[in-house]
XYZ file of N, CA, C and O in Angstrom:
440
model
N 0.888 -1.030 0.192
C -0.144 0.122 0.077
C 0.900 1.174 -0.001
O 1.907 1.290 0.769
N 0.512 2.106 -0.769
C 1.405 3.374 -0.959
C 1.086 4.282 0.238
O 0.045 4.424 0.846
N 2.165 5.211 0.508
C 2.118 6.132 1.429
C 0.625 6.977 1.198
O -0.082 7.522 2.154
N 0.649 7.493 -0.115
C -0.651 8.337 -0.684
C -1.965 7.601 -0.226
O -2.867 8.427 0.366
N -1.913 6.133 -0.441
C -3.298 5.505 0.079
C -3.631 5.630 1.370
O -4.746 5.838 1.989
N -2.616 5.395 2.128
C -2.526 5.322 3.836
C -2.813 6.783 4.234
O -3.900 6.796 4.899
N -2.485 7.847 3.653
C -2.953 9.178 4.156
C -4.368 9.407 3.895
O -5.218 9.960 4.647
N -4.777 9.004 2.484
C -6.132 9.330 2.100
C -7.100 8.470 3.164
O -8.238 8.887 3.303
N -6.550 7.233 3.342
C -7.425 6.374 4.180
C -7.599 7.061 5.610
O -8.673 6.946 5.933
N -6.539 7.453 6.043
C -6.805 8.410 7.520
C -7.531 9.555 7.154
O -8.263 9.635 8.218
N -7.274 10.318 6.335
C -8.432 11.493 6.223
C -9.847 11.131 5.873
O -10.702 11.576 6.665
N -9.980 10.067 5.187
C -11.314 9.517 5.078
C -11.848 8.897 6.390
O -13.089 9.138 6.856
N -11.104 8.128 7.417
C -11.673 7.718 8.654
C -11.936 8.876 9.337
O -12.832 8.877 10.268
N -10.948 9.918 9.572
C -11.227 11.187 10.301
C -12.662 11.786 9.980
O -13.201 12.177 11.052
N -12.716 12.083 8.835
C -13.857 12.586 8.277
C -15.196 11.606 8.863
O -16.374 12.198 9.187
N -15.275 10.474 8.728
C -16.148 9.307 9.072
C -16.315 9.782 10.812
O -17.711 9.570 10.927
N -15.359 9.655 11.423
C -15.585 9.791 12.912
C -16.117 11.165 12.998
O -17.093 11.123 14.109
N -15.883 12.180 12.400
C -16.374 13.275 12.597
C -18.039 13.484 12.502
O -18.834 13.867 13.372
N -18.287 12.614 11.322
C -19.841 12.351 11.426
C -20.550 11.453 12.457
O -21.726 11.900 12.859
N -19.928 10.606 12.769
C -20.453 9.592 13.973
C -20.442 10.569 15.337
O -21.683 10.801 15.589
N -19.660 11.505 15.514
C -19.903 12.684 16.467
C -20.752 13.517 16.369
O -21.252 14.036 17.451
N -21.299 13.678 15.215
C -22.481 14.589 15.052
C -23.771 14.122 15.255
O -24.526 14.699 15.112
N -23.777 12.774 15.329
C -25.073 11.975 15.445
C -25.565 12.273 16.957
O -24.713 12.488 17.848
N -27.039 12.238 16.964
C -27.344 12.327 18.542
C -26.565 10.943 19.274
O -26.414 10.036 18.978
N -26.755 11.302 20.743
C -26.103 10.232 21.619
C -26.534 8.897 21.502
O -25.716 8.059 21.335
N -27.797 8.560 21.235
C -28.349 7.373 21.280
C -27.904 6.543 19.959
O -27.379 5.300 19.941
N -27.907 7.336 19.030
C -27.185 6.917 17.738
C -25.817 6.651 17.804
O -25.183 5.520 17.208
N -24.958 7.310 18.433
C -23.515 7.204 18.753
C -23.418 5.864 19.482
O -22.397 4.990 19.156
N -23.881 5.728 20.365
C -23.851 4.583 21.279
C -24.154 3.081 20.373
O -23.388 2.280 20.467
N -25.252 3.153 19.684
C -25.528 1.995 18.822
C -24.529 1.750 17.872
O -24.085 0.885 17.443
N -23.935 2.997 17.166
C -23.166 2.680 16.147
C -21.781 2.397 16.585
O -21.262 1.325 15.882
N -21.312 2.541 17.712
C -20.160 2.214 18.292
C -20.006 0.784 18.544
O -19.401 -0.024 18.038
N -21.434 0.309 18.952
C -21.498 -1.219 19.195
C -21.804 -1.952 17.827
O -21.276 -2.949 17.934
N -22.512 -1.401 17.058
C -22.223 -2.267 15.776
C -20.913 -2.083 15.103
O -20.293 -3.316 14.583
N -20.152 -1.175 15.269
C -18.653 -1.196 14.686
C -17.764 -2.173 15.404
O -17.362 -3.067 14.791
N -18.164 -2.372 16.846
C -17.350 -3.244 17.541
C -17.405 -4.594 17.109
O -16.756 -5.575 16.993
N -19.119 -4.801 17.019
C -19.730 -6.132 16.569
C -18.907 -6.611 15.174
O -18.540 -7.788 15.131
N -18.996 -5.571 14.165
C -18.508 -5.939 12.996
C -16.953 -6.239 12.753
O -16.437 -6.965 12.202
N -16.172 -5.561 13.413
C -15.154 -5.790 13.769
C -14.598 -7.220 14.272
O -13.515 -7.670 13.982
N -15.306 -7.582 15.118
C -14.974 -8.969 16.088
C -15.354 -10.185 15.093
O -14.786 -10.942 14.691
N -16.751 -9.865 14.468
C -16.994 -11.047 13.789
C -16.608 -10.889 12.450
O -16.683 -11.796 11.185
N -16.336 -9.688 12.025
C -15.834 -9.238 10.614
C -16.250 -9.660 9.063
O -15.748 -10.707 9.018
N -16.990 -9.100 8.537
C -16.948 -9.539 7.035
C -15.481 -9.016 6.584
O -15.000 -7.917 6.796
N -15.245 -9.623 5.611
C -13.598 -9.576 5.175
C -13.713 -8.333 4.542
O -12.480 -7.569 4.353
N -14.832 -7.696 3.865
C -14.663 -6.624 3.051
C -14.351 -5.194 4.026
O -14.079 -4.290 3.380
N -14.432 -5.421 5.012
C -14.223 -4.194 6.050
C -12.828 -3.765 6.182
O -12.169 -2.610 6.346
N -11.746 -4.553 5.409
C -10.320 -4.505 5.357
C -9.875 -3.716 3.941
O -9.235 -3.296 3.571
N -11.203 -3.679 3.175
C -11.079 -2.931 1.858
C -11.704 -1.381 2.015
O -11.915 -0.750 0.859
N -11.768 -0.929 3.243
C -12.212 0.518 3.210
C -13.631 0.497 4.249
O -13.902 -0.475 4.819
N -14.060 1.600 4.229
C -14.990 1.940 5.439
C -16.484 1.790 4.743
O -17.410 2.621 5.159
N -16.702 1.257 3.460
C -17.885 1.369 2.696
C -19.120 0.838 3.589
O -20.257 1.711 3.629
N -19.095 -0.146 3.957
C -20.279 -0.498 5.039
C -20.462 0.076 6.111
O -21.651 0.796 6.388
N -19.449 0.545 6.926
C -19.662 1.561 7.884
C -20.244 2.853 7.851
O -20.882 3.419 8.094
N -19.778 3.215 6.426
C -20.275 4.631 5.773
C -21.782 4.612 5.558
O -22.623 5.421 5.725
N -22.180 3.372 4.902
C -23.462 3.004 4.739
C -24.301 3.267 5.920
O -25.476 3.734 5.838
N -23.745 2.578 6.877
C -24.694 2.396 8.227
C -24.669 3.669 8.528
O -25.836 4.401 9.110
N -23.579 4.866 8.496
C -23.744 5.932 9.388
C -24.634 6.802 8.438
O -25.487 7.493 9.005
N -24.667 6.736 7.164
C -25.565 7.421 6.187
C -26.964 7.162 6.592
O -28.108 8.053 6.816
N -27.219 5.877 6.863
C -28.619 5.391 7.307
C -29.088 5.780 8.631
O -30.295 6.377 8.521
N -28.129 6.093 9.472
C -28.341 6.550 10.648
C -28.600 8.006 10.650
O -29.404 8.698 11.371
N -27.902 8.849 9.848
C -28.058 10.136 9.608
C -29.562 10.674 9.152
O -30.195 11.444 9.685
N -29.951 9.712 8.153
C -31.512 9.824 7.670
C -32.338 9.541 8.789
O -33.196 10.337 8.831
N -32.243 8.571 9.454
C -32.904 8.118 10.803
C -33.149 9.352 11.795
O -34.315 9.820 12.269
N -31.940 9.900 12.075
C -32.011 11.102 12.872
C -32.510 12.133 12.496
O -33.241 12.984 13.277
N -32.186 12.561 11.157
C -33.131 13.813 10.492
C -34.434 13.621 10.436
O -35.184 14.823 10.708
N -34.948 12.419 10.614
C -36.463 12.267 10.593
C -36.975 12.290 11.937
O -38.156 12.219 12.138
N -35.978 12.147 12.894
C -36.634 12.372 14.307
C -36.897 10.883 14.888
O -37.359 11.131 15.977
N -36.443 10.035 14.228
C -36.537 8.560 14.934
C -35.427 8.165 15.847
O -34.304 8.681 15.594
N -35.928 7.462 16.879
C -34.935 6.848 17.781
C -34.175 5.871 16.906
O -34.688 5.312 16.120
N -32.989 5.548 17.507
C -32.008 4.717 16.690
C -32.709 3.322 16.776
O -32.470 2.538 15.756
N -33.408 2.840 17.843
C -33.979 1.612 17.937
C -35.366 1.335 17.020
O -35.582 0.257 16.539
N -35.682 2.421 16.581
C -36.877 2.487 15.497
C -36.081 2.305 14.463
O -36.871 1.411 13.448
N -34.994 2.664 14.069
C -34.122 2.357 12.615
C -33.767 1.028 12.685
O -33.892 0.070 11.540
N -33.095 0.390 13.956
C -32.341 -0.665 13.660
C -33.231 -1.986 14.070
O -33.009 -3.254 13.885
N -34.368 -1.625 15.067
C -34.984 -2.698 15.708
C -34.424 -2.983 16.984
O -33.126 -2.490 17.216
N -34.917 -3.577 18.038
C -34.360 -3.818 19.306
C -33.101 -4.985 19.403
O -32.467 -4.704 20.187
N -33.249 -5.767 18.425
C -32.056 -6.663 18.383
C -30.873 -6.054 17.510
O -30.800 -6.449 16.288
N -29.892 -5.314 17.758
C -28.934 -4.772 17.047
C -27.920 -5.841 16.539
O -27.615 -5.693 15.372
N -27.661 -6.655 17.222
C -26.834 -7.877 16.509
C -27.671 -8.495 15.445
O -26.954 -8.925 14.580
N -28.847 -8.918 15.413
C -29.764 -9.137 14.191
C -29.627 -8.342 13.321
O -29.471 -8.732 12.058
N -29.758 -6.908 13.590
C -29.664 -6.003 12.397
C -28.105 -6.065 11.696
O -28.275 -6.247 10.360
N -27.169 -6.407 12.628
C -25.879 -6.307 11.899
C -25.806 -7.715 11.174
O -25.221 -7.590 10.011
N -26.370 -8.976 11.609
C -26.012 -10.125 10.837
C -26.860 -9.913 9.635
O -26.472 -10.715 8.486
N -27.832 -9.245 9.574
C -28.688 -9.154 8.185
C -28.055 -8.279 7.134
O -27.869 -8.526 6.129
N -27.262 -7.207 7.686
C -26.276 -6.518 6.879
C -25.358 -7.294 5.939
O -25.028 -6.940 4.919
N -24.771 -8.334 6.838
C -23.619 -9.112 6.456
C -23.932 -10.347 5.725
O -22.960 -11.269 5.704
N -25.078 -10.879 5.848
C -25.572 -12.053 5.730
C -25.034 -12.805 4.511
O -24.948 -14.036 4.167
N -25.054 -11.920 3.251
C -24.214 -12.540 2.138
C -22.761 -12.213 2.065
O -22.110 -12.349 0.731
N -22.126 -11.773 3.069
C -20.843 -11.271 2.865
C -19.788 -12.462 3.612
O -20.307 -13.330 4.498
N -18.662 -12.819 2.977
C -17.760 -13.639 3.540
C -17.172 -12.993 4.953
O -16.635 -11.849 4.858
N -17.242 -13.884 5.990
C -16.613 -13.573 7.372
C -15.321 -14.063 7.634
O -14.871 -15.044 7.027
N -14.603 -13.742 8.730
C -13.553 -14.185 8.997
C -13.770 -15.608 9.720
O -12.960 -16.588 9.421
N -15.019 -15.737 10.171
C -15.447 -17.123 10.734
C -15.526 -18.191 9.548
O -15.112 -19.158 9.722
N -16.154 -17.724 8.180
C -16.289 -18.345 7.134
C -14.833 -18.933 6.889
O -14.760 -19.984 6.575
N -14.012 -17.913 6.601
C -12.643 -18.341 6.080
C -12.103 -19.436 7.135
O -11.404 -20.169 6.565
N -12.191 -19.125 8.362
C -11.529 -20.243 9.418
C -12.350 -21.594 9.208
O -11.334 -22.360 9.440
N -13.407 -21.612 9.177
C -13.991 -22.686 8.770
C -13.616 -23.390 7.729
O -13.322 -24.627 7.772
N -13.518 -22.857 6.522
C -12.788 -23.360 5.342
C -11.469 -23.878 5.506
O -11.016 -24.866 5.138
N -10.648 -23.158 6.181
C -9.351 -23.368 6.661
C -9.315 -24.893 7.527
O -8.617 -25.735 6.910
N -10.107 -24.793 8.217
C -10.154 -25.929 9.280
C -10.711 -27.281 8.356
O -9.910 -28.417 8.607
N -11.620 -27.242 7.451
C -12.114 -28.256 6.808
C -11.059 -28.699 5.726
O -10.872 -29.618 5.425
N -10.299 -27.515 5.055
C -8.954 -28.078 4.354
C -8.148 -28.852 5.047
O -7.445 -29.721 4.284
N -7.795 -28.409 6.186
C -6.605 -29.080 6.998
C -6.864 -30.425 7.260
O -6.284 -31.490 6.998
N -8.166 -30.784 7.827
C -8.638 -32.031 7.948
C -8.595 -32.956 6.745
O -8.200 -34.065 6.810
N -9.266 -32.254 5.632
C -9.312 -33.059 4.359
C -7.721 -33.457 3.908
O -7.412 -34.790 3.651
N -6.997 -32.518 3.921
C -5.525 -32.835 3.818
C -4.844 -33.905 4.633
O -4.187 -34.747 4.055
N -5.075 -33.703 5.759
C -4.225 -34.645 6.962
C -5.120 -36.067 6.705
O -4.445 -36.928 7.046
N -6.301 -36.091 6.397
C -6.849 -37.689 6.247
C -6.663 -38.274 4.975
O -6.646 -39.369 5.124
N -6.117 -37.389 4.134
C -5.635 -38.195 2.843
C -4.165 -38.636 3.050
O -3.707 -39.415 2.151
N -3.473 -38.471 4.166
C -2.347 -38.853 4.244
C -2.120 -40.420 4.707
O -2.966 -40.892 5.375
């Protein structure tokens, strides 16, 4: 990765964080939990930029602008909301499962 891309990525992240801080408090709380959740169970695409997080943020900004509470936007099961967002994405858990199965297959053929 070039220095230019690293700098651009940092600028993009800082602008993103500023947008998060501009949200109402309840939205910030839920956004931060969603971010932690996604970083832990992680769709692989999160390594390619902040696209998904930016989309969530835009969705939250729209909800806040209409005066809705954050749980009206996400539903009360925030983890299920996250899972629905990434249901068609490859996660690190998926990659690990594939790796385990490949290892077992390889070792069983010996």
